[in-house]
Amino acid sequence: MNTLDATDIFAIDAEKATHRGAHAFARLLQLAEERDSGQIVRIARFIAATYNGTAFSFDPFDLRSVDIGIGDDMLCCLDALRWGRADRSRSWPPVSMLSADGCWTGC
């Protein structure tokens, strides 16, 4: 019988979280780019904070202010960051695309 060691289990969990997070991040980006509602500001701030939490703050209580699906996607992104093995500066949009309020420039 083939048994997995802790390293194998970690790699599998990391891959699953990264995959789910990438899809969730894509959905959040699509919402931020195509929709116009009060939730979009929170989504944009969240995206900016995942890139640089020092420059762009995100209040976790904002998770209570968005639709359940959006909040679930945000949590998937956080889980992917937790498990991530890649340099976030290569994984997320460049901070130069974001304004001080966490909105995409040109939006």
PDB file of C-alpha atoms in Angstrom:
ATOM      1  CA  MET A   1       0.000   0.000   0.000  1.00  0.00           C
ATOM      2  CA  ASN A   2       1.244   3.453  -0.893  1.00  0.00           C
ATOM      3  CA  THR A   3       1.298   5.844   2.051  1.00  0.00           C
ATOM      4  CA  LEU A   4       1.872   9.549   1.837  1.00  0.00           C
ATOM      5  CA  ASP A   5       4.306  11.243   4.151  1.00  0.00           C
ATOM      6  CA  ALA A   6       3.774  14.701   5.638  1.00  0.00           C
ATOM      7  CA  THR A   7       5.668  16.380   2.789  1.00  0.00           C
ATOM      8  CA  ASP A   8       3.430  14.759   0.173  1.00  0.00           C
ATOM      9  CA  ILE A   9       0.282  15.742   2.058  1.00  0.00           C
ATOM     10  CA  PHE A  10       1.564  19.314   2.405  1.00  0.00           C
ATOM     11  CA  ALA A  11       2.277  19.496  -1.335  1.00  0.00           C
ATOM     12  CA  ILE A  12      -1.190  18.170  -2.206  1.00  0.00           C
ATOM     13  CA  ASP A  13      -2.905  20.613   0.173  1.00  0.00           C
ATOM     14  CA  ALA A  14      -0.809  23.495  -1.146  1.00  0.00           C
ATOM     15  CA  GLU A  15      -1.672  22.624  -4.746  1.00  0.00           C
ATOM     16  CA  LYS A  16      -5.399  22.408  -3.988  1.00  0.00           C
ATOM     17  CA  ALA A  17      -5.406  25.728  -2.108  1.00  0.00           C
ATOM     18  CA  THR A  18      -3.418  27.428  -4.852  1.00  0.00           C
ATOM     19  CA  HIS A  19      -5.769  26.118  -7.535  1.00  0.00           C
ATOM     20  CA  ARG A  20      -8.901  27.217  -5.643  1.00  0.00           C
ATOM     21  CA  GLY A  21      -7.321  30.583  -4.821  1.00  0.00           C
ATOM     22  CA  ALA A  22      -6.345  31.261  -8.432  1.00  0.00           C
ATOM     23  CA  HIS A  23      -9.910  30.674  -9.602  1.00  0.00           C
ATOM     24  CA  ALA A  24     -11.332  32.776  -6.760  1.00  0.00           C
ATOM     25  CA  PHE A  25      -8.876  35.574  -7.499  1.00  0.00           C
ATOM     26  CA  ALA A  26      -9.872  35.529 -11.178  1.00  0.00           C
ATOM     27  CA  ARG A  27     -13.557  35.829 -10.211  1.00  0.00           C
ATOM     28  CA  LEU A  28     -12.788  38.760  -7.884  1.00  0.00           C
ATOM     29  CA  LEU A  29     -10.759  40.501 -10.585  1.00  0.00           C
ATOM     30  CA  GLN A  30     -13.593  40.049 -13.051  1.00  0.00           C
ATOM     31  CA  LEU A  31     -16.079  41.557 -10.590  1.00  0.00           C
ATOM     32  CA  ALA A  32     -13.755  44.479  -9.848  1.00  0.00           C
ATOM     33  CA  GLU A  33     -13.301  45.191 -13.545  1.00  0.00           C
ATOM     34  CA  GLU A  34     -16.845  44.680 -14.821  1.00  0.00           C
ATOM     35  CA  ARG A  35     -19.277  45.564 -12.052  1.00  0.00           C
ATOM     36  CA  ASP A  36     -20.262  48.782 -10.335  1.00  0.00           C
ATOM     37  CA  SER A  37     -21.585  48.418  -6.798  1.00  0.00           C
ATOM     38  CA  GLY A  38     -20.624  49.232  -3.230  1.00  0.00           C
ATOM     39  CA  GLN A  39     -18.995  45.828  -2.871  1.00  0.00           C
ATOM     40  CA  ILE A  40     -16.469  46.558  -5.609  1.00  0.00           C
ATOM     41  CA  VAL A  41     -14.549  49.040  -3.444  1.00  0.00           C
ATOM     42  CA  ARG A  42     -14.147  46.319  -0.808  1.00  0.00           C
ATOM     43  CA  ILE A  43     -13.043  43.810  -3.450  1.00  0.00           C
ATOM     44  CA  ALA A  44     -10.475  46.262  -4.851  1.00  0.00           C
ATOM     45  CA  ARG A  45      -9.103  46.962  -1.360  1.00  0.00           C
ATOM     46  CA  PHE A  46      -8.869  43.252  -0.676  1.00  0.00           C
ATOM     47  CA  ILE A  47      -6.989  42.619  -3.926  1.00  0.00           C
ATOM     48  CA  ALA A  48      -4.603  45.478  -3.138  1.00  0.00           C
ATOM     49  CA  ALA A  49      -4.053  44.201   0.411  1.00  0.00           C
ATOM     50  CA  THR A  50      -3.155  40.728  -0.849  1.00  0.00           C
ATOM     51  CA  TYR A  51      -0.360  42.363  -2.800  1.00  0.00           C
ATOM     52  CA  ASN A  52       0.846  44.781  -0.131  1.00  0.00           C
ATOM     53  CA  GLY A  53      -0.922  44.790   3.213  1.00  0.00           C
ATOM     54  CA  THR A  54       1.279  47.595   4.504  1.00  0.00           C
ATOM     55  CA  ALA A  55       0.373  50.059   1.770  1.00  0.00           C
ATOM     56  CA  PHE A  56      -3.234  48.879   1.358  1.00  0.00           C
ATOM     57  CA  SER A  57      -5.148  47.874   4.455  1.00  0.00           C
ATOM     58  CA  PHE A  58      -8.156  45.572   4.494  1.00  0.00           C
ATOM     59  CA  ASP A  59     -10.483  45.321   7.473  1.00  0.00           C
ATOM     60  CA  PRO A  60     -11.465  41.672   7.952  1.00  0.00           C
ATOM     61  CA  PHE A  61     -14.896  42.828   9.085  1.00  0.00           C
ATOM     62  CA  ASP A  62     -15.494  43.835   5.456  1.00  0.00           C
ATOM     63  CA  LEU A  63     -15.993  40.111   4.836  1.00  0.00           C
ATOM     64  CA  ARG A  64     -19.348  40.599   6.550  1.00  0.00           C
ATOM     65  CA  SER A  65     -20.265  43.408   4.144  1.00  0.00           C
ATOM     66  CA  VAL A  66     -20.017  41.462   0.892  1.00  0.00           C
ATOM     67  CA  ASP A  67     -22.127  38.714  -0.622  1.00  0.00           C
ATOM     68  CA  ILE A  68     -21.385  35.235   0.710  1.00  0.00           C
ATOM     69  CA  GLY A  69     -19.845  34.090  -2.578  1.00  0.00           C
ATOM     70  CA  ILE A  70     -17.519  37.090  -2.673  1.00  0.00           C
ATOM     71  CA  GLY A  71     -16.486  36.512   0.941  1.00  0.00           C
ATOM     72  CA  ASP A  72     -15.857  32.840   0.192  1.00  0.00           C
ATOM     73  CA  ASP A  73     -13.644  33.830  -2.744  1.00  0.00           C
ATOM     74  CA  MET A  74     -11.703  36.227  -0.519  1.00  0.00           C
ATOM     75  CA  LEU A  75     -11.143  33.447   2.005  1.00  0.00           C
ATOM     76  CA  CYS A  76      -9.965  31.102  -0.763  1.00  0.00           C
ATOM     77  CA  CYS A  77      -7.427  33.748  -1.806  1.00  0.00           C
ATOM     78  CA  LEU A  78      -6.178  34.059   1.762  1.00  0.00           C
ATOM     79  CA  ASP A  79      -5.870  30.290   2.017  1.00  0.00           C
ATOM     80  CA  ALA A  80      -3.853  30.248  -1.211  1.00  0.00           C
ATOM     81  CA  LEU A  81      -1.548  32.926   0.209  1.00  0.00           C
ATOM     82  CA  ARG A  82      -1.125  30.877   3.373  1.00  0.00           C
ATOM     83  CA  TRP A  83      -0.122  27.786   1.407  1.00  0.00           C
ATOM     84  CA  GLY A  84       1.683  29.638  -1.358  1.00  0.00           C
ATOM     85  CA  ARG A  85       5.209  28.843  -2.355  1.00  0.00           C
ATOM     86  CA  ALA A  86       5.596  31.527  -5.052  1.00  0.00           C
ATOM     87  CA  ASP A  87       6.780  35.078  -4.569  1.00  0.00           C
ATOM     88  CA  ARG A  88       3.595  37.139  -4.302  1.00  0.00           C
ATOM     89  CA  SER A  89       5.081  39.997  -6.306  1.00  0.00           C
ATOM     90  CA  ARG A  90       5.103  37.643  -9.290  1.00  0.00           C
ATOM     91  CA  SER A  91       1.670  36.190  -8.560  1.00  0.00           C
ATOM     92  CA  TRP A  92      -0.459  39.281  -8.026  1.00  0.00           C
ATOM     93  CA  PRO A  93      -1.040  42.425 -10.124  1.00  0.00           C
ATOM     94  CA  PRO A  94       1.654  45.110  -9.837  1.00  0.00           C
ATOM     95  CA  VAL A  95       0.961  47.698  -7.168  1.00  0.00           C
ATOM     96  CA  SER A  96       1.555  50.436  -9.754  1.00  0.00           C
ATOM     97  CA  MET A  97      -1.885  49.543 -11.177  1.00  0.00           C
ATOM     98  CA  LEU A  98      -3.600  50.512  -7.906  1.00  0.00           C
ATOM     99  CA  SER A  99      -4.460  53.963  -6.593  1.00  0.00           C
ATOM    100  CA  ALA A 100      -4.135  54.937  -2.930  1.00  0.00           C
ATOM    101  CA  ASP A 101      -7.773  54.008  -2.238  1.00  0.00           C
ATOM    102  CA  GLY A 102      -7.196  50.477  -3.543  1.00  0.00           C
ATOM    103  CA  CYS A 103      -8.944  51.044  -6.850  1.00  0.00           C
ATOM    104  CA  TRP A 104      -7.505  50.009 -10.203  1.00  0.00           C
ATOM    105  CA  THR A 105      -6.082  52.986 -12.039  1.00  0.00           C
ATOM    106  CA  GLY A 106      -8.197  53.896 -14.994  1.00  0.00           C
ATOM    107  CA  CYS A 107     -11.439  52.579 -13.496  1.00  0.00           C
TER     108      CYS A 107
END
